[in-house]
Coordinates of C-alpha atoms in Angstrom, one line a residue:
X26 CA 23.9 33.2 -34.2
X27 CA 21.0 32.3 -31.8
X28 CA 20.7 34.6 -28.7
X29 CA 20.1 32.8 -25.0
X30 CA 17.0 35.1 -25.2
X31 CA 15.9 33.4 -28.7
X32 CA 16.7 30.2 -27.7
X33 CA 14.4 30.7 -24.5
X34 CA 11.5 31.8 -26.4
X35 CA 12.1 35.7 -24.7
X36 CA 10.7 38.0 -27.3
X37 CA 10.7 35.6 -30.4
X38 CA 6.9 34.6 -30.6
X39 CA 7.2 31.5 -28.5
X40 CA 4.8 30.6 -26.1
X41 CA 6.9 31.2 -23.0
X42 CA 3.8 29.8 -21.0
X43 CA 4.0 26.3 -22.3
X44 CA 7.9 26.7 -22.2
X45 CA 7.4 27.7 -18.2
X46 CA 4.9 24.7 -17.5
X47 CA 7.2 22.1 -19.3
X48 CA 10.3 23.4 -17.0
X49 CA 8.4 23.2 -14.2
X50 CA 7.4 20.0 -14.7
X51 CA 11.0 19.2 -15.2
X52 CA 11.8 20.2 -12.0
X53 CA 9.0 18.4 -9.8
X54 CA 9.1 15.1 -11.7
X55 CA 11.7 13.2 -9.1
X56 CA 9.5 14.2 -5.9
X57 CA 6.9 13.3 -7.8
X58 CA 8.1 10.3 -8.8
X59 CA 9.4 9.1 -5.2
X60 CA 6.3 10.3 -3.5
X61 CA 4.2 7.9 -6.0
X62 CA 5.9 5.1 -4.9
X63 CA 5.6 5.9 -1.6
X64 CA 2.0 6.3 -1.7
X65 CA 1.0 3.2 -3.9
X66 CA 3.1 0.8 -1.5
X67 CA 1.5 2.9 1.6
X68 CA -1.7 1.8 -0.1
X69 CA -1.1 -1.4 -0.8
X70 CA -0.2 -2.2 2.5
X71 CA -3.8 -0.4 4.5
X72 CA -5.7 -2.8 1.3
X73 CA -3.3 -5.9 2.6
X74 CA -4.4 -5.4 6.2
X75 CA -8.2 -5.0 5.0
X76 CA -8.3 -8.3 3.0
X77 CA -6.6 -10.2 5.7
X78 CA -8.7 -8.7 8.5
X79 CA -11.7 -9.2 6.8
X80 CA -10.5 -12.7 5.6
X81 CA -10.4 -13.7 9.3
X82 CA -13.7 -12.0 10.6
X83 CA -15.4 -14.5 7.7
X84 CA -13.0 -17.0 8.6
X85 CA -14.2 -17.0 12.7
X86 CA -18.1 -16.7 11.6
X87 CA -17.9 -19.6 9.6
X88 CA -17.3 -21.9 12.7
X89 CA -20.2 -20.6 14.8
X90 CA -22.2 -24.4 14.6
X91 CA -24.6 -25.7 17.0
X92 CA -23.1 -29.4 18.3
X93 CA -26.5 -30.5 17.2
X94 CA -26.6 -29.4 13.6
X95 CA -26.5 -32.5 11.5
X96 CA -26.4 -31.1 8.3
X97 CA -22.3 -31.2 8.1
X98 CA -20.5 -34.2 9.3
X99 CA -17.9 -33.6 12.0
X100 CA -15.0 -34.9 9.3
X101 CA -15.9 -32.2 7.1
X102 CA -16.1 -29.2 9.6
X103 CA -12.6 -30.3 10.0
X104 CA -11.6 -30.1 6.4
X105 CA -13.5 -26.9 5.7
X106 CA -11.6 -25.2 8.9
X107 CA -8.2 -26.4 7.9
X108 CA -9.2 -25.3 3.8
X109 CA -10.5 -21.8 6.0
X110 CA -7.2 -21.2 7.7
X111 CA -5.1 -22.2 5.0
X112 CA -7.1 -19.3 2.6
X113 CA -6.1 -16.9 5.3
X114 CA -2.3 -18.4 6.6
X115 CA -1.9 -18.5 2.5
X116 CA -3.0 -14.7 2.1
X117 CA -0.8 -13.6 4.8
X118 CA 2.5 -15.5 3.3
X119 CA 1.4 -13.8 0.2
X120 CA 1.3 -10.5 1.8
X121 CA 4.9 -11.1 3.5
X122 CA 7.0 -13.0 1.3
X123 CA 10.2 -11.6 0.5
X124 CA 11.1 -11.3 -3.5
X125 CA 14.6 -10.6 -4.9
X126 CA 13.5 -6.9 -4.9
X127 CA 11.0 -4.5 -2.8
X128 CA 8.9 -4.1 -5.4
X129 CA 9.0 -8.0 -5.9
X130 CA 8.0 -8.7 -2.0
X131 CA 4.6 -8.6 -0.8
X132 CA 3.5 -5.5 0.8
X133 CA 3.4 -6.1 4.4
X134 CA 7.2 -7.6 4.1
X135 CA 7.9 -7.4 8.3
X136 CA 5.2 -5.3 9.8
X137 CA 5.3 -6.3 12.9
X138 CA 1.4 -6.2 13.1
X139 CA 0.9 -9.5 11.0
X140 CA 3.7 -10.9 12.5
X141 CA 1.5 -11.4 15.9
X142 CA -1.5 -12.1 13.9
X143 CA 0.8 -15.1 12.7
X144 CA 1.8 -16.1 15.7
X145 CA -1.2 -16.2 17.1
X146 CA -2.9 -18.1 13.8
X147 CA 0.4 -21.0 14.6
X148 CA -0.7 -21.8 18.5
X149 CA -4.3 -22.2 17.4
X150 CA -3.8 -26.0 16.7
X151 CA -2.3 -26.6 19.9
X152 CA -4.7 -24.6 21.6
X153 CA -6.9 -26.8 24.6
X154 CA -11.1 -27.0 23.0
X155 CA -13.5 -27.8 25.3
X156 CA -15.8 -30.3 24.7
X157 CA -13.1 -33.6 24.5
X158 CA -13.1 -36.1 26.9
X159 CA -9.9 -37.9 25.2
X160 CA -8.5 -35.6 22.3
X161 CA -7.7 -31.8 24.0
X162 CA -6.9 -30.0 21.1
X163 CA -6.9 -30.1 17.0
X164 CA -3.5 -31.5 16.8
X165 CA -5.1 -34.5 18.8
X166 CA -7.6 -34.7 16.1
X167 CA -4.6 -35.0 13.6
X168 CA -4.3 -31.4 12.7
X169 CA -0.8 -31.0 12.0
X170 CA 1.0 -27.9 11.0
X171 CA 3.1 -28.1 7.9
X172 CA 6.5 -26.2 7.1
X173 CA 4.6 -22.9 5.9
X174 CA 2.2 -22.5 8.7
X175 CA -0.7 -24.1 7.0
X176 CA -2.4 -27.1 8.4
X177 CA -2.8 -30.5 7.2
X178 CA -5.1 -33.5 8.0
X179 CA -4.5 -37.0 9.3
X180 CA -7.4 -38.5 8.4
X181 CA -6.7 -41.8 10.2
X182 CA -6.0 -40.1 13.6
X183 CA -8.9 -37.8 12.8
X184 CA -10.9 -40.7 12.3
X185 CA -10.0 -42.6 15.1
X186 CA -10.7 -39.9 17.3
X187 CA -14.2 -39.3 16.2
X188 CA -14.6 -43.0 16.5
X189 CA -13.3 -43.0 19.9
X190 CA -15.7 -40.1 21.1
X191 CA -17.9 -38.9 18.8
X192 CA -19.8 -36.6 21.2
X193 CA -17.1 -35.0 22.6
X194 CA -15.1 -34.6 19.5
X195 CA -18.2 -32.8 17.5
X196 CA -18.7 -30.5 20.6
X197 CA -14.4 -29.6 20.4
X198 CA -15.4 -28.4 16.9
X199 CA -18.7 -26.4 17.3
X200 CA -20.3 -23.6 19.6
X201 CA -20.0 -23.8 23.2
X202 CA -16.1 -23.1 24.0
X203 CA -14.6 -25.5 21.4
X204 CA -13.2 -24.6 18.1
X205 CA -15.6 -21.2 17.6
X206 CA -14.7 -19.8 20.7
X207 CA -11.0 -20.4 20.0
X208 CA -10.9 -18.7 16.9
X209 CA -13.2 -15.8 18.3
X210 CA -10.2 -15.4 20.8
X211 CA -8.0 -15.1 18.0
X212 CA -9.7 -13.0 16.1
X213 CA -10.3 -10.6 19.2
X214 CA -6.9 -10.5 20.0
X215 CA -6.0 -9.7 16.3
X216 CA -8.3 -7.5 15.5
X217 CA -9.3 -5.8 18.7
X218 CA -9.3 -2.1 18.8
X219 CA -5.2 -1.0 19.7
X220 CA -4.2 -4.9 18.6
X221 CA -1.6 -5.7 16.4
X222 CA -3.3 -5.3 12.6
X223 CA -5.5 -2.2 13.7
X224 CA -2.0 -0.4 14.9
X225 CA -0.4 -1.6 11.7
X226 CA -3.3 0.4 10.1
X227 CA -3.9 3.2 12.2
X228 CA 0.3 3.7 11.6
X229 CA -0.2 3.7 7.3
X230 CA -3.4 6.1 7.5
X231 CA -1.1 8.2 10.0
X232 CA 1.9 7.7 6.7
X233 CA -1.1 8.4 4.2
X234 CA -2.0 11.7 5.6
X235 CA 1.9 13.0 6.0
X236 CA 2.3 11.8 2.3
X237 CA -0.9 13.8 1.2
X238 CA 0.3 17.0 2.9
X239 CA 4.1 16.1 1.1
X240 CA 1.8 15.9 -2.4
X241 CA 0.1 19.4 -1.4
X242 CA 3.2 21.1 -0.8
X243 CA 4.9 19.6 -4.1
X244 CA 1.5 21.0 -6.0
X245 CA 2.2 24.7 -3.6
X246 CA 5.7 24.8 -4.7
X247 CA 5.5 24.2 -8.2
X248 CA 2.7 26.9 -8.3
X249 CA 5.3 29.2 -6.7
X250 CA 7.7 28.2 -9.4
X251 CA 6.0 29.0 -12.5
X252 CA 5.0 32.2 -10.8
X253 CA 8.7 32.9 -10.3
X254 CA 9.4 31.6 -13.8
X255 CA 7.0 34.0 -15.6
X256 CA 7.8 36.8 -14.0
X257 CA 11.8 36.1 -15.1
X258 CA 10.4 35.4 -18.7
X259 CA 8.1 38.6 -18.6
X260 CA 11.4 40.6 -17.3
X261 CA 13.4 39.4 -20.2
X262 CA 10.7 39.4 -22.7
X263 CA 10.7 43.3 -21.5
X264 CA 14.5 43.8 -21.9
X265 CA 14.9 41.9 -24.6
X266 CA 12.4 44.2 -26.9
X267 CA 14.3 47.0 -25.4
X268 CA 16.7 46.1 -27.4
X269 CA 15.5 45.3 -30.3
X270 CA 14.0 48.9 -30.2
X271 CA 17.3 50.4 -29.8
X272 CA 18.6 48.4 -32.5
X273 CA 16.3 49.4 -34.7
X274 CA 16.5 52.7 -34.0
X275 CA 20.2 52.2 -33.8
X276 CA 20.4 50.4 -37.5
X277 CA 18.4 53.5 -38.9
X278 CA 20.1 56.0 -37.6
X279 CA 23.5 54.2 -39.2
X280 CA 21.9 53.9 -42.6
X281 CA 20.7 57.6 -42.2
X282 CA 24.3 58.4 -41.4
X283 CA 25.5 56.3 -44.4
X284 CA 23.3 57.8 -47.1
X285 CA 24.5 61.3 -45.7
X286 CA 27.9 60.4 -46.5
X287 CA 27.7 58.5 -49.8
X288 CA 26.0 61.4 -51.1

């Protein structure tokens, strides 16, 4: 029959080592586990933010156009800010939809960060541009918001307002405290140092350095572990040829004692 010892690799040739490693390994493979999940959605969320942030910053240059600049019509600048908001309003629903599981829903799933960001993304349209002497805002240009927070275009209110005042509606939509210094306020607001995405990322960098100090002190304790395990092994691997030696000495001494009798 086997012996525990045997079985362990104590004293029978095996590598003990490898045996210690593989054991150990055993042991920290459900913290390592949890804490790889943890950090891959902790990351996912700071590389969220960063798209989305940087997304808007593009999104708010982009409308920085003199009134004068003829080389886009005013009809277009409209289509390419309501395509522009849409890439980012589209990005963020990505980023917070909610799937039948967590790993299925986006990663920012009710931070509370891009919640304000999308709130104050939805009152853009109905935000007062300077510039009109009729039309006050983009939903008086026909910018409408649809069910899922992007925008839409009505092209024959759009186009009525241009033709009613062309001057004032091109200056709504260009530099000078229309549209470019609306969506520089919202930008400012969203992204401004202590506003609601840079806390949202200050508060996973604070998660991702607690998570890399949980990750050192996994890699600390399973050190400790194996040091504990092969100092057992090495104890056993001791007693264990202990007694072999006796038993060796033992079964020679019994076959000197049996040869002394048969004869």
């Amino acid at each position: 029959m086997t012996s525990i010892t045997d079985a362990l690799g104590a004293g029978a040739g095996i590598d003990s080592k490898a045996l210690i490693v593989e054991l150990a390994a055993a042991a920290r493979e459900g913290r390592d586990k949890a804490l790889t999940a943890k950090t891959t959605s902790n990351t996912a969320k700071i590389s969220a933010l960063a798209s989305i942030g940087s997304a808007l910053t593009e999104f708010a240059t982009a409308f920085d156009i003199d009134a004068q600049d003829a080389t886009i019509s005013t009809a277009k600048l409209v289509n390419e800010f309501v395509s522009g908001f849409n890439q980012v309003r589209t990005m963020i629903a990505s980023a917070t939809a909610r799937g039948a599981t967590t790993a299925s829903s986006g990663a920012l799933l009710g931070d509370n960060g891009l919640r304000a960001a999308t709130s104050a993304l939805a009152k853009l349209p109905l935000r007062a541009l300077a510039g009109g002497a009729t039309a006050q805002s983009l939903n008086d240009l026909g910018i409408a918001t649809n069910r899922d927070g992007t925008l839409r275009v009505d092209r024959v209110k759009l186009n009525a307002a241009i033709a009613a005042d062309p001057v004032g509606v091109r200056a709504m939509l260009t530099s000078g405290g229309g549209l470019d210094s609306g969506l520089t306020a919202v930008r400012d607001l969203v992204m401004a140092k202590g506003g609601p995405l840079d806390a949202s990322t200050m508060r996973y960098t604070r998660v991702a350095t607690t998570l890399a100090v949980q990750q050192a002190r996994i890699e600390s304790d399973n050190t400790k572990l194996i040091d504990r395990l092969t100092l057992s092994f090495g104890q056993m691997d001791r007693r264990v040829a202990l007694i072999k030696a006796s038993q060796s000495y033992l079964t020679q001494q019994i076959a000197a004692w049996n040869s002394t009798n048969n004869g």
